[in-house]
Coordinates of C-alpha atoms and ligand atoms in Angstrom, one line a residue:
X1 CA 0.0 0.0 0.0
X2 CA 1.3 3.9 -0.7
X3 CA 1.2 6.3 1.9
X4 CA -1.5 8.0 1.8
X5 CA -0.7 11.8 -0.4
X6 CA -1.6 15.1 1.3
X7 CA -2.7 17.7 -1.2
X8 CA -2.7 20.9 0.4
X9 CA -5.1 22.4 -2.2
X10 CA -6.6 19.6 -3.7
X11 CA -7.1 19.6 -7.4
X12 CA -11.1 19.4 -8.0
X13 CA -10.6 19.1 -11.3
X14 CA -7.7 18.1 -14.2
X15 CA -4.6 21.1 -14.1
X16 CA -1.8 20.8 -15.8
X17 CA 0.0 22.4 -12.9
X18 CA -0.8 19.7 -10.3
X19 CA 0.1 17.4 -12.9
X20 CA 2.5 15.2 -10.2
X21 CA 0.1 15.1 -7.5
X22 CA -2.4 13.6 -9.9
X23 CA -0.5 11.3 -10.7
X24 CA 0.0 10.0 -7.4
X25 CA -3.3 10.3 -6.4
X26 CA -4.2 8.0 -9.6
X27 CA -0.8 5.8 -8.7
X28 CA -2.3 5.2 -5.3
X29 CA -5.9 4.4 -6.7
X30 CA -4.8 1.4 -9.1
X31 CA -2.8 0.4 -6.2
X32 CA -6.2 0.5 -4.2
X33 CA -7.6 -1.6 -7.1
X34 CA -4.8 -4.3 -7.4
X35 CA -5.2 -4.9 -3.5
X36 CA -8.5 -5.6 -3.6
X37 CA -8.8 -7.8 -7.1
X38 CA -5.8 -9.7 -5.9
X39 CA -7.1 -10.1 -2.4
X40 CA -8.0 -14.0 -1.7
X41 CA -11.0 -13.2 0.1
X42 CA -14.9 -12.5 -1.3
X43 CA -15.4 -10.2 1.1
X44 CA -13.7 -8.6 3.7
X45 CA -16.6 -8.1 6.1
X46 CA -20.5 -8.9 5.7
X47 CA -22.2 -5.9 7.9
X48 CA -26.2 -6.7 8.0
X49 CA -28.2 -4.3 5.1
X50 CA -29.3 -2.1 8.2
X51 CA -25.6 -1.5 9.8
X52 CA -24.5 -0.8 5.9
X53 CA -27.7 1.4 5.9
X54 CA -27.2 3.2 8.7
X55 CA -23.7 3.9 7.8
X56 CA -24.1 5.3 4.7
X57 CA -27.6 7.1 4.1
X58 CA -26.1 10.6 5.6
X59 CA -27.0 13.7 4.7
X60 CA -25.4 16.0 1.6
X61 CA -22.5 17.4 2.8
X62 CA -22.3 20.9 3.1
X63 CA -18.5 21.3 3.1
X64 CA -16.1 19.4 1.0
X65 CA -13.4 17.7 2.0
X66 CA -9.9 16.5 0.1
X67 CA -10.4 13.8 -2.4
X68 CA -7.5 11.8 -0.1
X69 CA -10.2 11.6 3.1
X70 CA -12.9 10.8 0.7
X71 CA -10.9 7.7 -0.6
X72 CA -9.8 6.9 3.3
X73 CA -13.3 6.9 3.7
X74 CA -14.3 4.6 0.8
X75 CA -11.6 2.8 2.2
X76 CA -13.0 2.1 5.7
X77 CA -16.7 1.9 5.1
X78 CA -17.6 1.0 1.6
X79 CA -14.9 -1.7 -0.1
X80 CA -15.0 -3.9 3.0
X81 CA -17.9 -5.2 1.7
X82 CA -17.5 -5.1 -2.0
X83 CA -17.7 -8.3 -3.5
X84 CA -14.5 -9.3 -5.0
X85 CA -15.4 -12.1 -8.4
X86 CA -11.8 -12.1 -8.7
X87 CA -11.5 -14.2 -5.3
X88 CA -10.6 -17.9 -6.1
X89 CA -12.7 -18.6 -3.8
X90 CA -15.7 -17.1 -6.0
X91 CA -17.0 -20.3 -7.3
X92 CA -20.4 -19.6 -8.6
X93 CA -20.5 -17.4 -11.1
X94 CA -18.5 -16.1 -14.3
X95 CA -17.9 -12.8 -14.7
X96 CA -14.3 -11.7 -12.7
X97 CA -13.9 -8.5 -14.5
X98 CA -9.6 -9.4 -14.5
X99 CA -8.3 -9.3 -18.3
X100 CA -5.7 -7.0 -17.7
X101 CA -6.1 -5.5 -21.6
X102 CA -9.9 -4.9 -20.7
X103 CA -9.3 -3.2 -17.2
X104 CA -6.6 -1.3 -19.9
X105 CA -9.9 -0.4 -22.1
X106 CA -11.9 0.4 -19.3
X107 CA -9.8 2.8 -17.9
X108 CA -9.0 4.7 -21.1
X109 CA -13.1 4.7 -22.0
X110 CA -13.2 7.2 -18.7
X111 CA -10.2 9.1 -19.5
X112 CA -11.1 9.6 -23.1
X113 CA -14.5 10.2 -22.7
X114 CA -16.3 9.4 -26.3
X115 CA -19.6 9.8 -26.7
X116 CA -20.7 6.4 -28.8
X117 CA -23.7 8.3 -30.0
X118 CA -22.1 10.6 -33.0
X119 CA -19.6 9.9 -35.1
X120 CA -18.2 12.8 -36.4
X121 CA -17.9 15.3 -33.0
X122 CA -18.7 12.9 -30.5
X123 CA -16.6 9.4 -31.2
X124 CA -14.5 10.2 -34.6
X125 CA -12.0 7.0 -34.5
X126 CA -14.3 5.5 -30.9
X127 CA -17.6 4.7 -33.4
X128 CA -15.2 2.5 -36.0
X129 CA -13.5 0.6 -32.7
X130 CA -17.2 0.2 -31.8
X131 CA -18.1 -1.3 -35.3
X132 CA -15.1 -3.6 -35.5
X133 CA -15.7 -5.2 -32.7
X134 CA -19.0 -5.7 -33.4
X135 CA -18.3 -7.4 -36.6
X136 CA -15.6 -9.4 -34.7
X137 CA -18.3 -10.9 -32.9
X138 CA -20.5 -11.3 -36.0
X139 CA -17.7 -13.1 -37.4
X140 CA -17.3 -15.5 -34.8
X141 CA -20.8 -16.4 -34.5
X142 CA -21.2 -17.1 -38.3
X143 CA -23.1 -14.1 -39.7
X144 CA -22.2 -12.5 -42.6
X145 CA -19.8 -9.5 -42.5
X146 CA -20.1 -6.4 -45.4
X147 CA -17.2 -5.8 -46.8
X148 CA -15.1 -2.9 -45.3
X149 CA -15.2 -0.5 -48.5
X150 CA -19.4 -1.9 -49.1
X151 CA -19.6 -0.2 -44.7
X152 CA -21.0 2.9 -45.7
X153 CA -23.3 3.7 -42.9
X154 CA -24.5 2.2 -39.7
X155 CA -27.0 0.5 -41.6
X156 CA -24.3 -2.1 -42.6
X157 CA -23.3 -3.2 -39.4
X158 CA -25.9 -5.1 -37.9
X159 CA -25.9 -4.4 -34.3
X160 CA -25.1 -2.4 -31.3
X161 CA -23.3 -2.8 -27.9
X162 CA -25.1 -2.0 -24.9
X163 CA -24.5 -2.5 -21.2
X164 CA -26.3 -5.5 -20.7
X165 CA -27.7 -9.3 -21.8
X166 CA -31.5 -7.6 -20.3
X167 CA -31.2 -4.5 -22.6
X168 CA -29.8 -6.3 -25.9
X169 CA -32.6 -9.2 -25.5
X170 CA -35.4 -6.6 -25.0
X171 CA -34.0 -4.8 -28.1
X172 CA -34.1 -8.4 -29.9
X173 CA -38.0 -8.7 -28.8
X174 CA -38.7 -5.2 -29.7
X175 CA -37.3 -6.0 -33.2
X176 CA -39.6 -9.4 -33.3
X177 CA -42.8 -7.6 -32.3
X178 CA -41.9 -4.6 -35.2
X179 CA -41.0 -7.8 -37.7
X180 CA -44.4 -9.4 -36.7
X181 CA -46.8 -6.0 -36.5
X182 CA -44.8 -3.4 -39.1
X183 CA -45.5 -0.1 -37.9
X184 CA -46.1 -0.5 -34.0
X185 CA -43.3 2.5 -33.8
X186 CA -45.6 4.6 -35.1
X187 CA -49.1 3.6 -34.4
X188 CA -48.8 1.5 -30.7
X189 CA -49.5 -2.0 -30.4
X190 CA -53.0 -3.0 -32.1
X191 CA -53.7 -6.4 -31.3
X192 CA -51.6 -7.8 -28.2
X193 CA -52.8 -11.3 -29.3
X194 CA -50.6 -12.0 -32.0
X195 CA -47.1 -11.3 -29.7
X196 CA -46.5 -14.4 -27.7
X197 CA -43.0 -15.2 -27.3
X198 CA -42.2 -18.8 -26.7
X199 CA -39.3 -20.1 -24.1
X200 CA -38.6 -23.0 -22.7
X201 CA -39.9 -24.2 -19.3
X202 CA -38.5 -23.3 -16.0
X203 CA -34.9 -22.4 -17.4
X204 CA -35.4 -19.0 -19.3
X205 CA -34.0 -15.6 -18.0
X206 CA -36.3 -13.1 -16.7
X207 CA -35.4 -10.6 -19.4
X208 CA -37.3 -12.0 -22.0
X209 CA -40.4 -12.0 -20.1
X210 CA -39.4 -8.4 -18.8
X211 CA -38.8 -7.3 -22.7
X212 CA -41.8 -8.0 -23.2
X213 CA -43.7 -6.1 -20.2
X214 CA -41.2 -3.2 -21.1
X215 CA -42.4 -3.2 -24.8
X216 CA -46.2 -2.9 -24.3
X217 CA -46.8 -6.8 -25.1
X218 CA -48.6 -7.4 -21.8
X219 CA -47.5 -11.3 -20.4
X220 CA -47.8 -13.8 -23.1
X221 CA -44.9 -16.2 -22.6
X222 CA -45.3 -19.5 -23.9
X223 CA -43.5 -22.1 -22.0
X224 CA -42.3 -25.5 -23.7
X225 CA -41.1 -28.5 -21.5
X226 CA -37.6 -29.3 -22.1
X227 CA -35.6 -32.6 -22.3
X228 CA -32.5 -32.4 -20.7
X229 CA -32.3 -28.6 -20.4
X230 CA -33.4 -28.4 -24.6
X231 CA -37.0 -27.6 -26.1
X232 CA -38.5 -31.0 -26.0
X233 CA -39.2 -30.3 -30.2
X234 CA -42.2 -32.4 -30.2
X235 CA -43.5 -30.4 -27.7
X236 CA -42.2 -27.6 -29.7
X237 CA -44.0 -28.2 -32.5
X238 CA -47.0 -28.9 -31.0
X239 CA -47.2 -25.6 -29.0
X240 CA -46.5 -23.7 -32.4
X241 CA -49.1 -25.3 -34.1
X242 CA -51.8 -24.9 -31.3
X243 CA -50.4 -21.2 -31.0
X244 CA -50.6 -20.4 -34.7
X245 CA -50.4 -17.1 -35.9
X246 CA -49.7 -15.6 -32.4
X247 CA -45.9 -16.2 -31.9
X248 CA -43.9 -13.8 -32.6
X249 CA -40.5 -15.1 -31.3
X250 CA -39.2 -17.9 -30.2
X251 CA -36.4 -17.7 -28.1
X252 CA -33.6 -20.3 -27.4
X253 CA -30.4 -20.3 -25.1
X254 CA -27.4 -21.3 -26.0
X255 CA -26.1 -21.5 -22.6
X256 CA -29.1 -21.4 -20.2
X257 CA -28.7 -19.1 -17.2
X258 CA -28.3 -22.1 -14.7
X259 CA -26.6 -24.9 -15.9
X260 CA -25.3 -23.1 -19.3
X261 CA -26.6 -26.1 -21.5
X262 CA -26.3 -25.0 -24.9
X263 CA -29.6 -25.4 -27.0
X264 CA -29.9 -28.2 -30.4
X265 CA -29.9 -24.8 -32.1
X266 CA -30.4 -26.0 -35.6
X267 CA -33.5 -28.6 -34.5
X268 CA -35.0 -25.3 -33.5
X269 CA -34.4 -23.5 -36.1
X270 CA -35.0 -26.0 -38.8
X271 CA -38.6 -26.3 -37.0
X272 CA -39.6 -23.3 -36.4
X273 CA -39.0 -22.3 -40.1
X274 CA -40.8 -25.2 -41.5
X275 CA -43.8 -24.3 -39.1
X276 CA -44.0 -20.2 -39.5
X277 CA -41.3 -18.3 -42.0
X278 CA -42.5 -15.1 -40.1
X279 CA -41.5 -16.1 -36.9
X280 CA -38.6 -14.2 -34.8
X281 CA -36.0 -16.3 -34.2
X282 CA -33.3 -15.2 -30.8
X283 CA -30.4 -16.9 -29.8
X284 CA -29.5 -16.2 -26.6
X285 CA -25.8 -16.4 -26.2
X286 CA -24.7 -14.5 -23.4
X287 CA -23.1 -17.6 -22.1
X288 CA -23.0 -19.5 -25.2
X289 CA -20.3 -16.7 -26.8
X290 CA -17.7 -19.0 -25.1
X291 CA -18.5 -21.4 -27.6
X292 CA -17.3 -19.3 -30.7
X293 CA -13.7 -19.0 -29.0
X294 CA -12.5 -22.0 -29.7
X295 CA -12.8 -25.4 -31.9
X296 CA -13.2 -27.3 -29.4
X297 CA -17.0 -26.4 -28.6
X298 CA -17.8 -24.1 -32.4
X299 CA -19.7 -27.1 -33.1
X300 CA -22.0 -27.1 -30.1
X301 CA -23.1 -23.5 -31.9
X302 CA -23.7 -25.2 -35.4
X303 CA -26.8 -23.2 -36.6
X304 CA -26.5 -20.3 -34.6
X305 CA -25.8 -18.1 -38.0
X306 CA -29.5 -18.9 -39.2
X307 CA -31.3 -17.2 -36.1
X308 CA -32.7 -13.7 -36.8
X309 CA -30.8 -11.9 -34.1
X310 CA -27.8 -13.0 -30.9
X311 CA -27.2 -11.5 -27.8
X312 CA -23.9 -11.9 -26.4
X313 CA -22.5 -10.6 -23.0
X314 CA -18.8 -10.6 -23.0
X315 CA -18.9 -9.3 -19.4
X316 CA -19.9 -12.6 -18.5
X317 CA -17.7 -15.0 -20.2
X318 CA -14.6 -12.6 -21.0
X319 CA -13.3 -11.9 -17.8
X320 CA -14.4 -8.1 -19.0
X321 CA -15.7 -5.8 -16.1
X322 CA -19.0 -4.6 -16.1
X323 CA -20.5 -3.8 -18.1
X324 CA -20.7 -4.9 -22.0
X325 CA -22.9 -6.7 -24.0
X326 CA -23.9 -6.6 -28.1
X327 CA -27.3 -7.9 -30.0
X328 CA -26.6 -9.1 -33.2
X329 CA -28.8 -9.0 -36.0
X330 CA -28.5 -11.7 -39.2
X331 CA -30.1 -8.9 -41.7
X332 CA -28.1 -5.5 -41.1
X333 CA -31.1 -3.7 -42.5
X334 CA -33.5 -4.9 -39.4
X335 CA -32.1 -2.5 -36.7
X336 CA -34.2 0.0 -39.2
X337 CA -37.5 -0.8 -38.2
X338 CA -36.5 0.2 -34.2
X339 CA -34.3 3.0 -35.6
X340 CA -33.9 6.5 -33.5
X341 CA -34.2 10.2 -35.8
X342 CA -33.5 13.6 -34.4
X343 CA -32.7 16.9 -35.4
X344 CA -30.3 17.3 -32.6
X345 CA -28.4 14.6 -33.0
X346 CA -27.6 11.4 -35.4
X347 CA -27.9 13.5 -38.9
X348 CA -24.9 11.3 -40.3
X349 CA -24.1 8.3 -41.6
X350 CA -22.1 6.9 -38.8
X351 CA -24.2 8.1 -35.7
X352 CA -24.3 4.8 -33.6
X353 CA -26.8 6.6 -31.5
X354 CA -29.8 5.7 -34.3
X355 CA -29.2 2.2 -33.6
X356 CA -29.2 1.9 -29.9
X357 CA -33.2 2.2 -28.3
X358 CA -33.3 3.2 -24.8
X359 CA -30.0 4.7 -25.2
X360 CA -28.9 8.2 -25.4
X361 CA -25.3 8.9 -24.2
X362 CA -23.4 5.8 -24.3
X363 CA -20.2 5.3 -23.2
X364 CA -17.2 3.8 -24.8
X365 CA -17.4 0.0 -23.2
X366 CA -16.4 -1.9 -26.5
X367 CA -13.1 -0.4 -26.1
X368 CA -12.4 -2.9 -23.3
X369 CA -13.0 -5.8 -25.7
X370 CA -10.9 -4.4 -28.7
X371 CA -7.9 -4.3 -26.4
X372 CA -8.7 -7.9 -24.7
X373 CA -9.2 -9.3 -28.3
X374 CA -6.5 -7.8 -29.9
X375 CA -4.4 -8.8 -26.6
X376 CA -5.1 -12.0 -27.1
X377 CA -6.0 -12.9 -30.9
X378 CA -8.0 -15.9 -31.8
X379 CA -5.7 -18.5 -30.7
X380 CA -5.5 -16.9 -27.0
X381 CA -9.0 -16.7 -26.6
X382 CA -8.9 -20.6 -27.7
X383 CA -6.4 -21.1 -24.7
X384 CA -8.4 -19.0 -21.8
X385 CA -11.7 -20.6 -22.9
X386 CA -9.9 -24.2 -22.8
X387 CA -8.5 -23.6 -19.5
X388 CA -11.9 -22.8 -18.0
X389 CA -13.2 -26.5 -19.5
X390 CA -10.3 -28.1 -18.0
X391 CA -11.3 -26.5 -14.2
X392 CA -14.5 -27.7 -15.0
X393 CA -13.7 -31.4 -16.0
X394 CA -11.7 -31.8 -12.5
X395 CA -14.7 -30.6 -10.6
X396 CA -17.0 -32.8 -12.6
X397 CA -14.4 -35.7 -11.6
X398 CA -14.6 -34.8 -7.8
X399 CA -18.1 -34.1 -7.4
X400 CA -18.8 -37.7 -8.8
X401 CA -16.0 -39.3 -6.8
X402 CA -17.9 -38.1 -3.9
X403 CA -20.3 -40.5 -1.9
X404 CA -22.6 -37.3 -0.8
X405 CA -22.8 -35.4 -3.9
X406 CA -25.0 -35.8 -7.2
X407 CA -24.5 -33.8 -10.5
X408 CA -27.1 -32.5 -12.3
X409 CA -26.0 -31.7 -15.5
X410 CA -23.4 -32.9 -18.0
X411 CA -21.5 -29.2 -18.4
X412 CA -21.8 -27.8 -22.2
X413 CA -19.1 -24.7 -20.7
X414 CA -18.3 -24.1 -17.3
X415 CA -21.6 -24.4 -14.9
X416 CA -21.7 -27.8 -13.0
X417 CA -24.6 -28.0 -10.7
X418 CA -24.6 -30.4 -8.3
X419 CA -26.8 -31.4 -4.7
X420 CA -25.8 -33.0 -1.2
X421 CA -27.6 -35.9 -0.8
X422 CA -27.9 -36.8 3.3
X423 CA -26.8 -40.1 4.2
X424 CA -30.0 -41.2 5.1
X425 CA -31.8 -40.5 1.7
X426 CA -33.3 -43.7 0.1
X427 CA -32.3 -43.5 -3.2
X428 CA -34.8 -45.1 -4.5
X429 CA -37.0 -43.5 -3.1
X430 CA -35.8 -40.0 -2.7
X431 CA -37.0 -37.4 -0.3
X432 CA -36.4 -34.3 -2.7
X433 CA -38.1 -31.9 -0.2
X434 CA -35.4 -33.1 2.2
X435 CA -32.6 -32.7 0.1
X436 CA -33.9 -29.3 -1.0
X437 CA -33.9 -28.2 2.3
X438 CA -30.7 -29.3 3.1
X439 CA -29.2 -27.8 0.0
X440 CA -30.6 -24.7 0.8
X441 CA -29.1 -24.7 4.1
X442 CA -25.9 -25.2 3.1
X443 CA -26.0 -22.5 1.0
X444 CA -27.5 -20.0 3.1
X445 CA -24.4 -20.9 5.2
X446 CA -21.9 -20.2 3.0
X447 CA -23.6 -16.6 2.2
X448 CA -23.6 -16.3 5.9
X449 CA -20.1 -17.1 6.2
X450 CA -18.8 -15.2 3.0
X451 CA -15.8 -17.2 2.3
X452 CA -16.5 -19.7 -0.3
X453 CA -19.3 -18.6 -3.3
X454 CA -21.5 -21.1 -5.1
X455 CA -24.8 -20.1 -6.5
X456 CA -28.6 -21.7 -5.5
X457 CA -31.4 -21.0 -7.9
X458 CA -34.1 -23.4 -9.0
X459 CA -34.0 -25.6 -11.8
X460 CA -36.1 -28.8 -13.0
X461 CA -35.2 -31.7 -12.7
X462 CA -33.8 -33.5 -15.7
X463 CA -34.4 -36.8 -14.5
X464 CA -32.0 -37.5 -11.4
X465 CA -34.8 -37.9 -9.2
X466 CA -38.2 -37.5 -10.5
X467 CA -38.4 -35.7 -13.7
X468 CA -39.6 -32.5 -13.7
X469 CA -39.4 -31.6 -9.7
X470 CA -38.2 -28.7 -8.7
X471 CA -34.8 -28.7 -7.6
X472 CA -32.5 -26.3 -5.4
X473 CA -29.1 -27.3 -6.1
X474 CA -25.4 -25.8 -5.8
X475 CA -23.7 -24.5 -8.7
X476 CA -20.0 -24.1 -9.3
X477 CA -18.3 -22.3 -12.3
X478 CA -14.7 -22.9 -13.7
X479 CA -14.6 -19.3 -14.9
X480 CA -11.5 -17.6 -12.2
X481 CA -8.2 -18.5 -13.8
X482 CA -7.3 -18.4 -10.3
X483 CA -8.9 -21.3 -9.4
X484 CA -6.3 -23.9 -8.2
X485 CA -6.5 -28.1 -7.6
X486 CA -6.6 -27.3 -3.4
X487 CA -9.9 -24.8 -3.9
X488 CA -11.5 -27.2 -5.8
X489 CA -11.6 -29.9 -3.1
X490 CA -11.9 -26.9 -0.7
X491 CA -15.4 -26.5 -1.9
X492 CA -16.8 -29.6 -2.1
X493 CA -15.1 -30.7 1.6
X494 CA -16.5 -27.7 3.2
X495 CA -20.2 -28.4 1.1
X496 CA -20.0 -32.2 2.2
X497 CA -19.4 -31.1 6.2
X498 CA -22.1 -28.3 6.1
X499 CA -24.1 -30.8 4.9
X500 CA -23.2 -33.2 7.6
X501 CA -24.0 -30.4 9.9
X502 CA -27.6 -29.2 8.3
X503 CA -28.9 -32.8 8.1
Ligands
LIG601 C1 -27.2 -12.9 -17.5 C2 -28.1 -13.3 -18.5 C3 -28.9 -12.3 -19.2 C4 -28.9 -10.9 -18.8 O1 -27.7 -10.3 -18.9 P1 -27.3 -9.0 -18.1 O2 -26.0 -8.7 -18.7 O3 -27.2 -9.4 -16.6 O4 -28.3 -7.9 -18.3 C5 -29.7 -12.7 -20.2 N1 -29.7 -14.0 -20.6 C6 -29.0 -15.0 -20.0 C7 -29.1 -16.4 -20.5 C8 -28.2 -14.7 -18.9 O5 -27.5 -15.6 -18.3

C-alpha cells in the first residue's frame, strides 16, 4: 500500500499544474484496485443491510473535503464489503472482470470520454473501434460480415453494444414484435394477441419476459417443457401449431442461465421455419459466446448463424468488467425498423446513436473488448476458454468421486450444478423436499459465512430424481483463472461437512 498523499489544495478538477500530484493520487488508486482484485478473500466483512444502511444514508454534505479523506473513507466503510469475483474462492458465477487489456480499455473509456452516439464530434476514431468489434463478434458467431469498402453507414453493421444481456434481448423482442406487426413504432400496439413469445420451461431468464412487459406486449410467454435442459421439439412443435399465428418469437439459449446447457440450435431453427417463416428467431448467447472461442466447442453453436438476431455478453464469459454486452442481427437492415431520428443529434451516416433504443449517451465499453481481443487474438482466446473447461472437467471428476454429492447436469461450458444428498436418503425412493432443504441450508451458510461462493437458484429436474421436480441445487463455475486443484476440493469438503451439519 502507498502512503497516503496530502494535497494541500486539492485539485477538484484536471490542471496541468498539479500534474505530479495527480499522478500520485491516480498511482495510489490502481494500487487500491490491485489490493482488492488480488485479495484472496470474497469479502472482507459482511455488515447486515441495516448496519450498511445506517452507515451510509447521511445527509449532503455541506463542506467538501480533500479527495485523499474521501478515498480513506471509501476505504473504511464502503470496499469492505464489495464483493471481489476475482476471489478464487468465487465459485459460482462467471464474470471476474480481470483481463488486464480490458481493465486497460476500461480505464481509457473514462479518460477519453467518447460519446458512442455521433460519429463525427462525438466518437471520430471511438464509433469505428465500436463497429469492429461488433463485426468481430459477428464473425465468430457465423453471420455474414459487409465488406469494409461496401460499410457505408450504420445500416451495414448489424448491431449495437449496450451495457447489458437484459437490454440487448429486450431490443431483440422489440425487433420481433416490429417484424411481426410493421408499424407498431408509429401507431402502438394494435392487437396484443398476435405477440407471444415462446421459451422453454422453468430455465429462461427473466429478461425475456421483462422485454416483453417493457415493450407494451402485456404477459404472453409460452412455456415448452424441455428434455435435458433443450426444447422437447415435439413439444415444440406442437405448442407452435396450437399457438398459430400468435408467436412472434421464439427464443432459445445457447447456454441457459443455470446450468449453461447449450440449446440443439439447428433442431429449433429448422422447425420453427418449416412451421411459421415469419416467426422471430433469438439466440441467446450471453453464455453461449464462449462457444465461438474455440474449436473445441464451435460445433456445439452449429446453426447459430440462421437465427434472426444473438445476444452476447462478453462481461460474463470474458473476464471483462462490467458492463458490455452486443445484439446481433443476421439482416443489417432490421435495426431499421427500431431505428432513433433527431434533429439534434444522429444526422450522419455513422451516428451509432440511431441504432441503440433506450439509449442516449453511451459510453465507450467496447473499447475494453478491442484491447482484450487484440491482446489475445483468436488462438488466445482458444487457450483462456480451454483452460476454464479443463477446471471444470476436474470438478466434474470430484463431485462424482464423492459419496454425498449428485450432479445435475453434463457441463456444455463451465456451470456444474450439483446437490448434497444426506446419508440417510433412500435413493430409490428420494425425499427431494429433504434434500432441498438441506441444500438450501448449506447454501445459506456459506452466504452467511462469506468465504467460499457457489450459487442456488431453482431448476427442473432433468431426471436425477423424478423428472420434472423442482430442484434447489449448488452450482460451481470454472470461470476464475485463479482457481487452483486445493480450492476445488476446498469447496466440495466444506459443502459435504455443512451438509453433515444441516442434516
Ligand atoms: C445474465 C443473462 C442475461 C442478462 O444479462 P445482463 O448482462 O445481466 O443484463 C440474459 N440471458 C442470459 C441467459 C443470462 O445468463
Amino acid at each position: 500500500m502507498t502512503t497516503p498523499l496530502v494535497l494541500d489544495q486539492p485539485p477538484r478538477h484536471l490542471t496541468a499544474e498539479h500534474r505530479e500530484e495527480l499522478r500520485g493520487l491516480f498511482t495510489r488508486l490502481i494500487d487500491l484496485g490491485l489490493d482488492f482484485k488480488l485479495q484472496d478473500s470474497v469479502f472482507q466483512a459482511r455488515r447486515q443491510p441495516f448496519e450498511l444502511r445506517d452507515t451510509l444514508l447521511v445527509p449532503l454534505p455541506e463542506e467538501g473535503s480533500p479527495i485523499e479523506a474521501v478515498l480513506d473513507e471509501f476505504v473504511r466503510d464502503v470496499l469492505p464489503d464489495c464483493k471481489n469475483e476475482n476471489s478464487p474462492f468465487f465459485l459460482g458465477f462467471g464474470d471476474t472482470g480481470d483481463d488486464v487489456a480490458a481493465l486497460c480499455g476500461g480505464l481509457l473509456s473514462l479518460f477519453t470520454q467518447q460519446n458512442l452516439i455521433n460519429q463525427s464530434f462525438d466518437s471520430p476514431s471511438g464509433t469505428f473501434v465500436e463497429i469492429a468489434v461488433l463485426r468481430w463478434l459477428r464473425g465468430l458467431l457465423g453471420y455474414r460480415n459487409s465488406a469494409v469498402e461496401r460499410t457505408e453507414s450504420i445500416w451495414d453493421v448489424g448491431g449495437c453494444v449496450t451495457h447489458g444481456g437484459t437490454l440487448s434481448n429486450t431490443i431483440a423482442m422489440m425487433l420481433a414484435r416490429e417484424h411481426r406487426a410493421p408499424g407498431t413504432m408509429e401507431h402502438g400496439i394494435t392487437d396484443p394477441s398476435k405477440l407471444s413469445i415462446v421459451v422453454p420451461r422453468g430455465i429462461g431468464h427473466y429478461s425475456v419476459k421483462s422485454a416483453m412487459a417493457w415493450i407494451g406486449c402485456g404477459s404472453r410467454l409460452v412455456e415448452v417443457d424441455t428434455i435435458d435442459f433443450r426444447y422437447d421439439l415435439r413439444a415444440l412443435e406442437r405448442t407452435l401449431r396450437k399457438e398459430a399465428g400468435s408467436v412472434m418469437a421464439v427464443v432459445a439459449y445457447a447456454g441457459d442461465s443455470r446450468t449453461h446447457t447449450i440449446e440443439n440450435l439447428s433442431g429449433v431453427h429448422d422447425l420453427v421455419r418449416s412451421v411459421d417463416e415469419s416467426i422471430w428467431l433469438h439466440a441467446d448467447a450471453c453464455w453461449g459466446l464462449a462457444c465461438a472461442l474455440t474449436d473445441k466447442l464451435s460445433h456445439k453453436i452449429d446453426g447459430i448463424g440462421g437465427f434472426d438476431s444473438i445476444t452476447v455478453d462478453p462481461h460474463k464469459v470474458m473476464g471483462i468488467p462490467y458492463a458490455l454486452s452486443a445484439l446481433l442481427v443476421r439482416d443489417p437492415a432490421h435495426m431499421r425498423m427500431v431505428a432513433s431520428y433527431s434533429d439534434l443529434i444522429m444526422q450522419e451516416d455513422f451516428a451509432i446513436g440511431q441504432t441503440t433504443p433506450f439509449i442516449g449517451s453511451k459510453a465507450w465499453m467496447s473499447l475494453k473488448l478491442w484491447m482484450m481481443v487484440k491482446a489475445y487474438g483468436r488462438s488466445g482466446l482458444a487457450a483462456m476458454v480451454e483452460r476454464r473447461l479443463e477446471t471444470t472437467r476436474r470438478f466434474t471428476e470430484l463431485v462424482d468421486a464423492s459419496p454425498r454429492l449428485v450432479r445435475l447436469n453434463d457441463p456444455d461450458l463451465t456451470a456444474v450444478a450439483f446437490m448434497y444428498v444426506p446419508a440417510d436418503v433412500d435413493l430409490a425412493a428420494p425425499d427431494v423436499d429433504r434434500i432441498n432443504k438441506v441444500n438450501q441450508a448449506i447454501h445459506d451458510r456459506m452466504l452467511a459465512e462469506g468465504t467460499w461462493h457457489l450459487h442456488q437458484f431453482s431448476l427442473p429436474d432433468k431426471g436425477t430424481f423424478y423428472r420434472g421436480a423442482t430442484l434447489y441445487p449448488l452450482r460451481f463455475m470454472g470461470q476464475n483463472l485463479r482457481i487452483e486443484e486445493h480450492h476445488l476440493t476446498g469447496v466440495l469438503d466444506h459443502v459435504t461437512a455443512l451438509g453433515r451439519d444441516c442434516e
